[in-house]
Short mmCIF file of C-alpha atoms and ligand atoms in Angstrom, two decimals:
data_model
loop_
_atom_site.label_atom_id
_atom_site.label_comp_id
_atom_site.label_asym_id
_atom_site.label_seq_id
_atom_site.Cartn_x
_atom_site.Cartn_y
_atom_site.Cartn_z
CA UNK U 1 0.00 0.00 0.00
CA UNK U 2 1.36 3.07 -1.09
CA UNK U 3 1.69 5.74 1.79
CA UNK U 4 -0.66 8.62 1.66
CA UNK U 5 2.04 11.25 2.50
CA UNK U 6 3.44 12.49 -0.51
CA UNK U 7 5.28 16.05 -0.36
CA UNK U 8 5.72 18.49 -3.02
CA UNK U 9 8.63 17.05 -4.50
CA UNK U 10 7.21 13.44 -5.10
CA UNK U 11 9.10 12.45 -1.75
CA UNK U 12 6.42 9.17 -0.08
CA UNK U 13 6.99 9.70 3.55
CA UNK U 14 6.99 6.30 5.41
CA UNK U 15 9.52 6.91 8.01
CA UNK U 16 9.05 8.25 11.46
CA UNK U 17 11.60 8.97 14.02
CA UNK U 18 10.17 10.32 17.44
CA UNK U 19 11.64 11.92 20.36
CA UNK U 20 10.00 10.53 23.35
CA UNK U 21 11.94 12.75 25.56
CA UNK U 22 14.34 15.86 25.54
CA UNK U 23 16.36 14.43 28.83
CA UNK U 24 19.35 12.36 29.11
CA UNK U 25 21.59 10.82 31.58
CA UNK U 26 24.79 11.48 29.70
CA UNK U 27 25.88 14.63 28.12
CA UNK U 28 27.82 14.19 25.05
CA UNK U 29 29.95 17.46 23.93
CA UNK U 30 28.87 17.62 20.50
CA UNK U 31 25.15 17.06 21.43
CA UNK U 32 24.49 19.19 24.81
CA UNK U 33 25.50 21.63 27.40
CA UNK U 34 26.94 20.66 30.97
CA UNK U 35 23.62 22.48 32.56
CA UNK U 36 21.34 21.70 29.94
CA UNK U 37 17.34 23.00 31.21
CA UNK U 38 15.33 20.44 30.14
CA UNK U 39 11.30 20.56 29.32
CA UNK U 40 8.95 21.01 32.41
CA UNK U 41 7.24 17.80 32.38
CA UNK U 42 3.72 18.57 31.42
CA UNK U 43 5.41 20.27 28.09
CA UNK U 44 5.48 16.14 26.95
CA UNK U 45 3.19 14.47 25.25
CA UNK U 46 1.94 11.64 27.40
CA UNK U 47 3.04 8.10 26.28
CA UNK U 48 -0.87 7.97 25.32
CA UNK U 49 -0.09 10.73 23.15
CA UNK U 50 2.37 9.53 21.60
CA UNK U 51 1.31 6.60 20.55
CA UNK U 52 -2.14 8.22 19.20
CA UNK U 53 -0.22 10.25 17.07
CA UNK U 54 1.79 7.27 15.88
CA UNK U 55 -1.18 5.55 15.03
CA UNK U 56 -2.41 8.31 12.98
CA UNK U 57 1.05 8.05 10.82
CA UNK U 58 0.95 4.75 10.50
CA UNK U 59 -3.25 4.89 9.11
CA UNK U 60 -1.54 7.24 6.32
CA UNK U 61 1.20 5.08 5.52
CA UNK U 62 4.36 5.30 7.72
CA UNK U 63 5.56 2.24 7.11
CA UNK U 64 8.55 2.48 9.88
CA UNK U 65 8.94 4.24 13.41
CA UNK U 66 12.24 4.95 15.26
CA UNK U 67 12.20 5.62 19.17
CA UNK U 68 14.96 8.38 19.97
CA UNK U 69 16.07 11.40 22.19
CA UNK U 70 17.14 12.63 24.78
CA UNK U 71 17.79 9.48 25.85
CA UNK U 72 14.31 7.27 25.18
CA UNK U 73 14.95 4.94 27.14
CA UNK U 74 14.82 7.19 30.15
CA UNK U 75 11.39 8.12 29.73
CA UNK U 76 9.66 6.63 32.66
CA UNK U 77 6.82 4.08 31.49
CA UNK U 78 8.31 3.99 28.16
CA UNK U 79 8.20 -0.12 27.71
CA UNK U 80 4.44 0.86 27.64
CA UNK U 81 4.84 2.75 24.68
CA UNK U 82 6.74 -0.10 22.86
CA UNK U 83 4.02 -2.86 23.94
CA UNK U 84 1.37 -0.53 22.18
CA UNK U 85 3.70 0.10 19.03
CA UNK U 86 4.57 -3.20 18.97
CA UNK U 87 0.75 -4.91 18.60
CA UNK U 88 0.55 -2.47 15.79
CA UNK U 89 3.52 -4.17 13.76
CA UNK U 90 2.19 -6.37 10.82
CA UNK U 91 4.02 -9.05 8.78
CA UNK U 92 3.49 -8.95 4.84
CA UNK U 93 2.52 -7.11 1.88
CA UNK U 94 -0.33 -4.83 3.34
CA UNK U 95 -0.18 -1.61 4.64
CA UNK U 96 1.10 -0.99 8.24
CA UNK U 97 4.20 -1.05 10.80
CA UNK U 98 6.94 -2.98 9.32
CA UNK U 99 9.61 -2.20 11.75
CA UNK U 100 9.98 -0.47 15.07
CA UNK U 101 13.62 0.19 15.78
CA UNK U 102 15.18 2.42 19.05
CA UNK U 103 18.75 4.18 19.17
CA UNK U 104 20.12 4.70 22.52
CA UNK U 105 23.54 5.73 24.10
CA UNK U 106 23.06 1.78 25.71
CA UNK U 107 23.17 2.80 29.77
CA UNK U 108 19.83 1.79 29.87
CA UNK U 109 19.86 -0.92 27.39
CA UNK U 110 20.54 -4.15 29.78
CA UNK U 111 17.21 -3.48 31.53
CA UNK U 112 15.25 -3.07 28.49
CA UNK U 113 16.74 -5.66 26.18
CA UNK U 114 14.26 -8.54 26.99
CA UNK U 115 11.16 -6.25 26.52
CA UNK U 116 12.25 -4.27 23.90
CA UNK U 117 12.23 -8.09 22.08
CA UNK U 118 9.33 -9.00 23.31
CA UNK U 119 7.42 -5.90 22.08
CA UNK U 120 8.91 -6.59 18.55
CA UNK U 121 11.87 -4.93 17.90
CA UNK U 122 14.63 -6.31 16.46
CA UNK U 123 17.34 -3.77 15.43
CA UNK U 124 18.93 -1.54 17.98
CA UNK U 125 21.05 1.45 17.04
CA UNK U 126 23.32 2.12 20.21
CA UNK U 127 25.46 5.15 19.76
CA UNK U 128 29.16 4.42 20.82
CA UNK U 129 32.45 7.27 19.75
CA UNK U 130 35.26 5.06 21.26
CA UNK U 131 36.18 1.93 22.78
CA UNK U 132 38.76 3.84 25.34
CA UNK U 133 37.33 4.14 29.27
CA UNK U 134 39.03 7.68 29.78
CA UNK U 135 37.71 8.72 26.23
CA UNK U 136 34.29 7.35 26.63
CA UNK U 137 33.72 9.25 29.75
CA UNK U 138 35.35 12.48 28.12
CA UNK U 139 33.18 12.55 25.05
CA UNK U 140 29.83 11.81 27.26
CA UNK U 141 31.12 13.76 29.68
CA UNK U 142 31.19 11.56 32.84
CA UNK U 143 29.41 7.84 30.84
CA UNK U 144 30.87 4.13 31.64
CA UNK U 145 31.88 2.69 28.63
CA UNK U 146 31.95 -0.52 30.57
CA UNK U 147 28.12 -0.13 31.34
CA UNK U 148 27.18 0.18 27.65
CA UNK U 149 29.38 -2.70 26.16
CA UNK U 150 28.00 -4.95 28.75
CA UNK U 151 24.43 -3.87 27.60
CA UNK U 152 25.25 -4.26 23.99
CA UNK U 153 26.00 -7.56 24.59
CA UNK U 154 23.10 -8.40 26.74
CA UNK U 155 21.28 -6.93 23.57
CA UNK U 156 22.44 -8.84 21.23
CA UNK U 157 21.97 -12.03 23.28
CA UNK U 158 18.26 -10.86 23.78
CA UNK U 159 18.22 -11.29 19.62
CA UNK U 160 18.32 -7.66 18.69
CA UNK U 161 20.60 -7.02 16.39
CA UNK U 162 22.97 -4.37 17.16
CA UNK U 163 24.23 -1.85 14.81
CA UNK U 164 26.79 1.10 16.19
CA UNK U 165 26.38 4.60 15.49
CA UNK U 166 29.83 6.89 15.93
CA UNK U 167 29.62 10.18 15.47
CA UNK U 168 33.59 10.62 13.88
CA UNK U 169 35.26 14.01 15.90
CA UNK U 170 38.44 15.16 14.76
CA UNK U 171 41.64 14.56 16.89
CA UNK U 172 39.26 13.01 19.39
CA UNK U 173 38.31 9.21 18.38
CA UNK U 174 39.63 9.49 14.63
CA UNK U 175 42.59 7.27 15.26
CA UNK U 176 40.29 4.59 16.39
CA UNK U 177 37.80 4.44 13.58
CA UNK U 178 39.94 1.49 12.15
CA UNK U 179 39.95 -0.22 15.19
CA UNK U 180 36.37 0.65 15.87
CA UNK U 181 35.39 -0.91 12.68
CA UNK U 182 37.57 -3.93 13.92
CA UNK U 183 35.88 -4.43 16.97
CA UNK U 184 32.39 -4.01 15.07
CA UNK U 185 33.49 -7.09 12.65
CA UNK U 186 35.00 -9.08 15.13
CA UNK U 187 31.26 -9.12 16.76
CA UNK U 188 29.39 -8.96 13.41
CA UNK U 189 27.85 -5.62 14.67
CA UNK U 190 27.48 -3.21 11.60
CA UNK U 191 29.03 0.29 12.35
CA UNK U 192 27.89 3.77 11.03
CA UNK U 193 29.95 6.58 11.21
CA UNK U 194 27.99 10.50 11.61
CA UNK U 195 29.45 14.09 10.46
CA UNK U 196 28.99 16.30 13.01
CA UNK U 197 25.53 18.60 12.44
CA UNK U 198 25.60 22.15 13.15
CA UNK U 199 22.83 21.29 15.64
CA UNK U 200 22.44 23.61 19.24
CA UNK U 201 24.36 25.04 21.38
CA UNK U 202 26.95 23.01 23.18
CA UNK U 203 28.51 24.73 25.31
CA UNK U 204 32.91 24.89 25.94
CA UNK U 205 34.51 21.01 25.62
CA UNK U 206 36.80 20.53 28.50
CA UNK U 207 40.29 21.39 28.86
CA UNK U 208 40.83 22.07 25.15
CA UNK U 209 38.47 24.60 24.23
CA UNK U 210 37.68 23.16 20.96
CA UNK U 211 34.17 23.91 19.97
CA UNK U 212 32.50 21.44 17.65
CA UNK U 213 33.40 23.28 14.61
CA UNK U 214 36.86 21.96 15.05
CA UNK U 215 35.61 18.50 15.72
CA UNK U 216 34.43 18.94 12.29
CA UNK U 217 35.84 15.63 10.27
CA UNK U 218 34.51 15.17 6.76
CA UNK U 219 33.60 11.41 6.09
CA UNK U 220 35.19 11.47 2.71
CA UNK U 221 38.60 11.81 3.95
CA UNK U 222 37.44 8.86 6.96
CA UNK U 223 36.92 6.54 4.17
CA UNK U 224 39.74 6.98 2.39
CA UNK U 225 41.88 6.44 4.96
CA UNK U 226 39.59 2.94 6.08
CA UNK U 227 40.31 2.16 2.55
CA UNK U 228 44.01 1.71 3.39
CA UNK U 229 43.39 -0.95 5.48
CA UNK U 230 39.49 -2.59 4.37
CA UNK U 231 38.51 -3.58 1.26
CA UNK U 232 35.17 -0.93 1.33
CA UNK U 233 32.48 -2.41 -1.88
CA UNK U 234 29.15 -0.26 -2.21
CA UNK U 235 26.12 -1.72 -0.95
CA UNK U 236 22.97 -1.70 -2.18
CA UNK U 237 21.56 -2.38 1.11
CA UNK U 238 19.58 0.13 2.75
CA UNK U 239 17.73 0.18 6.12
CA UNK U 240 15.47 3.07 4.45
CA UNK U 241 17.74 6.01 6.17
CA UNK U 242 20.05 8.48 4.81
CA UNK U 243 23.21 6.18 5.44
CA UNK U 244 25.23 5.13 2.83
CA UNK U 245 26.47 2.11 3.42
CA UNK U 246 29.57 -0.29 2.03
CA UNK U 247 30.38 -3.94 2.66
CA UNK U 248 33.39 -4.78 4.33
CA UNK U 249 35.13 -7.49 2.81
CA UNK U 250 37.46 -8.73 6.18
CA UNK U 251 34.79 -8.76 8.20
CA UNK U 252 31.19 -10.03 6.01
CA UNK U 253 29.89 -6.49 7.76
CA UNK U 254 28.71 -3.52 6.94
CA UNK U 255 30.11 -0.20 7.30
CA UNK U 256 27.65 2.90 6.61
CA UNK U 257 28.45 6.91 6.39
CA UNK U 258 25.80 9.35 7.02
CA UNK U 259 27.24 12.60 5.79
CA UNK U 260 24.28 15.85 6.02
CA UNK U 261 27.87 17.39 5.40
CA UNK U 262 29.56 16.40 2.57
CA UNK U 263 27.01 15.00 0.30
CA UNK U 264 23.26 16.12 0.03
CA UNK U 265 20.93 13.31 1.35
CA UNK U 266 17.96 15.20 0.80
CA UNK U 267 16.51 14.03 -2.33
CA UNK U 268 15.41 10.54 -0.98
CA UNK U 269 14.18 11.75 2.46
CA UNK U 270 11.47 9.62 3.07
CA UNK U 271 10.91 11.09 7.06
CA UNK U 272 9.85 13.33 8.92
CA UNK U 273 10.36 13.47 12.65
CA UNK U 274 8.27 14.15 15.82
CA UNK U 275 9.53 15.60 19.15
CA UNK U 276 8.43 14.90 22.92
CA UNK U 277 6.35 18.30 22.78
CA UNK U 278 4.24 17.26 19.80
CA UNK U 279 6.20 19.24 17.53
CA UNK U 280 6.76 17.78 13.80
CA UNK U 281 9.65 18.96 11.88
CA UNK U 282 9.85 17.76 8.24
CA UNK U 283 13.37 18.47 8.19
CA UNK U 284 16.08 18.03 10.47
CA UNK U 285 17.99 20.86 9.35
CA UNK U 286 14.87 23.93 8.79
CA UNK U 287 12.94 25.67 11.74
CA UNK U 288 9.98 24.99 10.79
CA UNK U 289 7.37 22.61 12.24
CA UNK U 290 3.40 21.81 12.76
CA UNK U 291 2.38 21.56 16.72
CA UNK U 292 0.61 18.69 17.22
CA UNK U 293 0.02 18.94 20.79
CA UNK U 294 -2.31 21.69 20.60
CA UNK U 295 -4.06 19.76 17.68
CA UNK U 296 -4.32 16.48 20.18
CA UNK U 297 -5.43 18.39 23.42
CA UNK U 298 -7.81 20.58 21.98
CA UNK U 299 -9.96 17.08 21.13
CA UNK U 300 -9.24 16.36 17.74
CA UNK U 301 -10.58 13.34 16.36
CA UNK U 302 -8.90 11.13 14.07
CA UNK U 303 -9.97 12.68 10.81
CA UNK U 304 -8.84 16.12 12.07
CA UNK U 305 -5.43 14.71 13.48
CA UNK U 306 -4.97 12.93 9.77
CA UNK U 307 -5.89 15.92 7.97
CA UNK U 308 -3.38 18.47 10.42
CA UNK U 309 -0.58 15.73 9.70
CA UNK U 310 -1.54 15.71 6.06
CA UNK U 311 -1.33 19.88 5.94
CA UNK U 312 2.11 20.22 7.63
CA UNK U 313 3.88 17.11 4.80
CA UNK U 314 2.43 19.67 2.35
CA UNK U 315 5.10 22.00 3.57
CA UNK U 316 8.18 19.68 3.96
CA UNK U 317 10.94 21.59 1.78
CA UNK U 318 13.54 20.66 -0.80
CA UNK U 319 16.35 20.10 1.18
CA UNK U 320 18.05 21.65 4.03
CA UNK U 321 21.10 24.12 4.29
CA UNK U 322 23.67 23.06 7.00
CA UNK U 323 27.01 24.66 6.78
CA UNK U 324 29.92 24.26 9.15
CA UNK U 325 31.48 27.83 8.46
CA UNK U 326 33.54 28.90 11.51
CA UNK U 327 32.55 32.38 10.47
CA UNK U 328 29.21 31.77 11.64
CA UNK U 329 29.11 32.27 15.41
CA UNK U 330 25.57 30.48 15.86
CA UNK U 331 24.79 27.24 15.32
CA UNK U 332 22.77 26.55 11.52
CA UNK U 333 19.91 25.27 14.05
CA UNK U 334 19.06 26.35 17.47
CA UNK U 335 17.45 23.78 18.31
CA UNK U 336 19.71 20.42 20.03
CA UNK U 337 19.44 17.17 18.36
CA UNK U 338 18.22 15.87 21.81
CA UNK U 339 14.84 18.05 21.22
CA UNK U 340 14.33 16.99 17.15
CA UNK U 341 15.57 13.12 17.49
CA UNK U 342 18.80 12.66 16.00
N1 SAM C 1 20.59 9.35 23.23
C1 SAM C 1 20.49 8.47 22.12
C2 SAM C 1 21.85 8.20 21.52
O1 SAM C 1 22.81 8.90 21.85
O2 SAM C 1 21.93 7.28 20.70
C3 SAM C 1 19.53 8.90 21.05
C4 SAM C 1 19.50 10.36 20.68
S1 SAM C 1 20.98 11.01 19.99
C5 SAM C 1 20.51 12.70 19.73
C6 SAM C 1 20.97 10.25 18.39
C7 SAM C 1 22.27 10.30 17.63
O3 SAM C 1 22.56 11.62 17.28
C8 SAM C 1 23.45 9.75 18.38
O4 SAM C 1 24.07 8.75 17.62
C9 SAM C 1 24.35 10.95 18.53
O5 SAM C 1 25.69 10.58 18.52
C10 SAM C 1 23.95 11.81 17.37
N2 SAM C 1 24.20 13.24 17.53
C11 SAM C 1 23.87 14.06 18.56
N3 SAM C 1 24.23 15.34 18.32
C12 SAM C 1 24.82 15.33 17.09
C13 SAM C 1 25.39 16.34 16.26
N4 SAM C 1 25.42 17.61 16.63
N5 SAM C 1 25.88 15.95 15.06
C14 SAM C 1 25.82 14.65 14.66
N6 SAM C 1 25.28 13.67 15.38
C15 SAM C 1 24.79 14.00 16.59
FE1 SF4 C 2 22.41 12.05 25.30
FE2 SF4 C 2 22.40 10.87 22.93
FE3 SF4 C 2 22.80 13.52 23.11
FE4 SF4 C 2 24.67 11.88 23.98
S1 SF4 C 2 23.94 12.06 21.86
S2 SF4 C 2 23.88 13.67 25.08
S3 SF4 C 2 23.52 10.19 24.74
S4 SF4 C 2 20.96 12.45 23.63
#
């Protein structure tokens, strides 16, 4: 069944990522502040919310939903809102959930594992920069490195499989993306590596003062180096997001570069994203977005919440216009990753 959510450009949305929550229990430098002020709590959309508004997607053809942050699996309550995702997953031609997929920083991860499987997911993405304690707890500014690879693990033996994001930041982990990619193999874990986005304030990074314009490391010059060592053959495969992805011969893995950077995903952007306040933003990289919480508690029924969802895909745009230009003083978007669902 074809989705019902086609944008001005042709573009079928069936892809959903949604915040369920702006908070977090680490505080990585590239993403966040030290003091970050979160969201006053009645600013969320309930977990009933949430999954109403899911619902209302998936009726018009969103085909796949991600779980993100903030940290999601934080959110108190939140295995709730996986059971009730997870009885609307469907196996098969016909329209409806195909896949319900999470990505977490992993400190949380052990707990959840067993549920998460249970409620019918069964890809995790668990965001991981480095492999080195002292690093680890540097970049995520105070994490346990040893808490998350135990989870992954636990994870993986709960039958999810696990892929790892890493977002690549120069002169901090970029003499370990080899042996990251190592370590991936070795465990048959695919690994994806992420260009820094322009995306809220973050705040000073330590000791050195760099700000994440400097940990600005373009992907193209990541893979050539990987190719030195890994024999790097394009992929067709495609988990329906904006990474590009190469098998690695060495290890019978895959190795995938998201790069909002260096090379314009934009044209096959099948998604549009929801945040913990109800907010939709058809892009990740534009300002503009539909509130869907006033929509939802003003007692709109399901044709009206279809209809408001249907108006605000009308305005997705082209394409969006990050730049890393250490000219610029702001950041391209205010807004923190945390709060759109990276
Ligand atoms: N807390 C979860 C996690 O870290 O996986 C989910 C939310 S986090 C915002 C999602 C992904 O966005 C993570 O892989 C993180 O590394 C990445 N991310 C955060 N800020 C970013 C930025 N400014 N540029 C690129 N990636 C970023
Ligand atoms: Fe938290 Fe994820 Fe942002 Fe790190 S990237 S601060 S784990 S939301």
């Amino acid at each position: 069944m074809a989705s019902a959510m086609i944008d001005p450009f042709g573009r079928s949305i069936t892809y959903l990522r949604v915040s369920v929550t702006d908070r977090c229990d680490l505080r990585c430098v590239y993403c966040m502040t030290e003091d970050m002020t979160f969201l006053p709590r009645p600013a969320l959309l309930s977990l009933e919310e949430l999954d109403r508004l899911c619902g209302a997607f998936i009726r018009l053809g969103v085909t796949r939903i991600r779980i993100t942050g903030g940290e999601p699996l934080v959110r108190r309550g939140v295995a709730t809102l996986f059971r009730s995702l997870g009885e609307r997953l469907v196996a098969g031609p016909q329209g409806g959930l195909r896949e319900l997929t999470v990505t977490t920083n992993g400190t949380q991860l052990a707990r959840h594992a067993e549920a998460l499987h249970q409620a019918g997911v069964r890809r995790v993405n668990v965001s991981l920069d480095t492999l080195d304690p002292k690093k680890f707890s540097a970049i995520t500014r105070g994490g346990s490195l040893d808490r998350v690879l135990h989870a992954i693990f636990v994870a993986r033996d709960a039958g999810l499989a696990v892929r790892i994001n890493a977002v690549a930041l120069r002169g901090v982990n970029e003499d370990e993306l080899d042996a990251l990619l190592a370590w991936c193999g070795g465990h048959r874990f695919d690994l994806c590596l992420i260009e820094t986005m322009p995306m809220g304030d973050t705040g000073p990074m330590g000791e050195t003062g760099a700000d994440r314009t400097d940990l600005y490391l373009p992907l193209s010059l990541v893979r050539a180096r990987l190719r030195r060592r890994w024999t790097l053959t394009g992929s067709g495969y495609s988990t329906g997001g904006p990474a590009r992805y190469f098998d690695v011969a060495e290890t019978g893995t895959r190795i995938g570069f998201i790069t909002p950077m260096t090379h314009n995903f934009c044209e096959g952007c099948n998604r549009v994203r929801l945040t913990c306040t109800g907010q939709l933003f058809m892009c990740l990289g534009r300002d503009d977005s539909a509130d869907f919480r006033s929509v939802l508690r003003a007692g709109a029924d399901d044709a009206a919440l279809e209809a408001a969802i249907l108006a605000a895909i009308a305005r997705k745009p082209k394409g969006h216009d990050f730049v890393i230009d250490r000219r610029r003083d702001a950041p391209a978007v205010a807004r923190h990753m945390s709060v759109t669902g990276g």
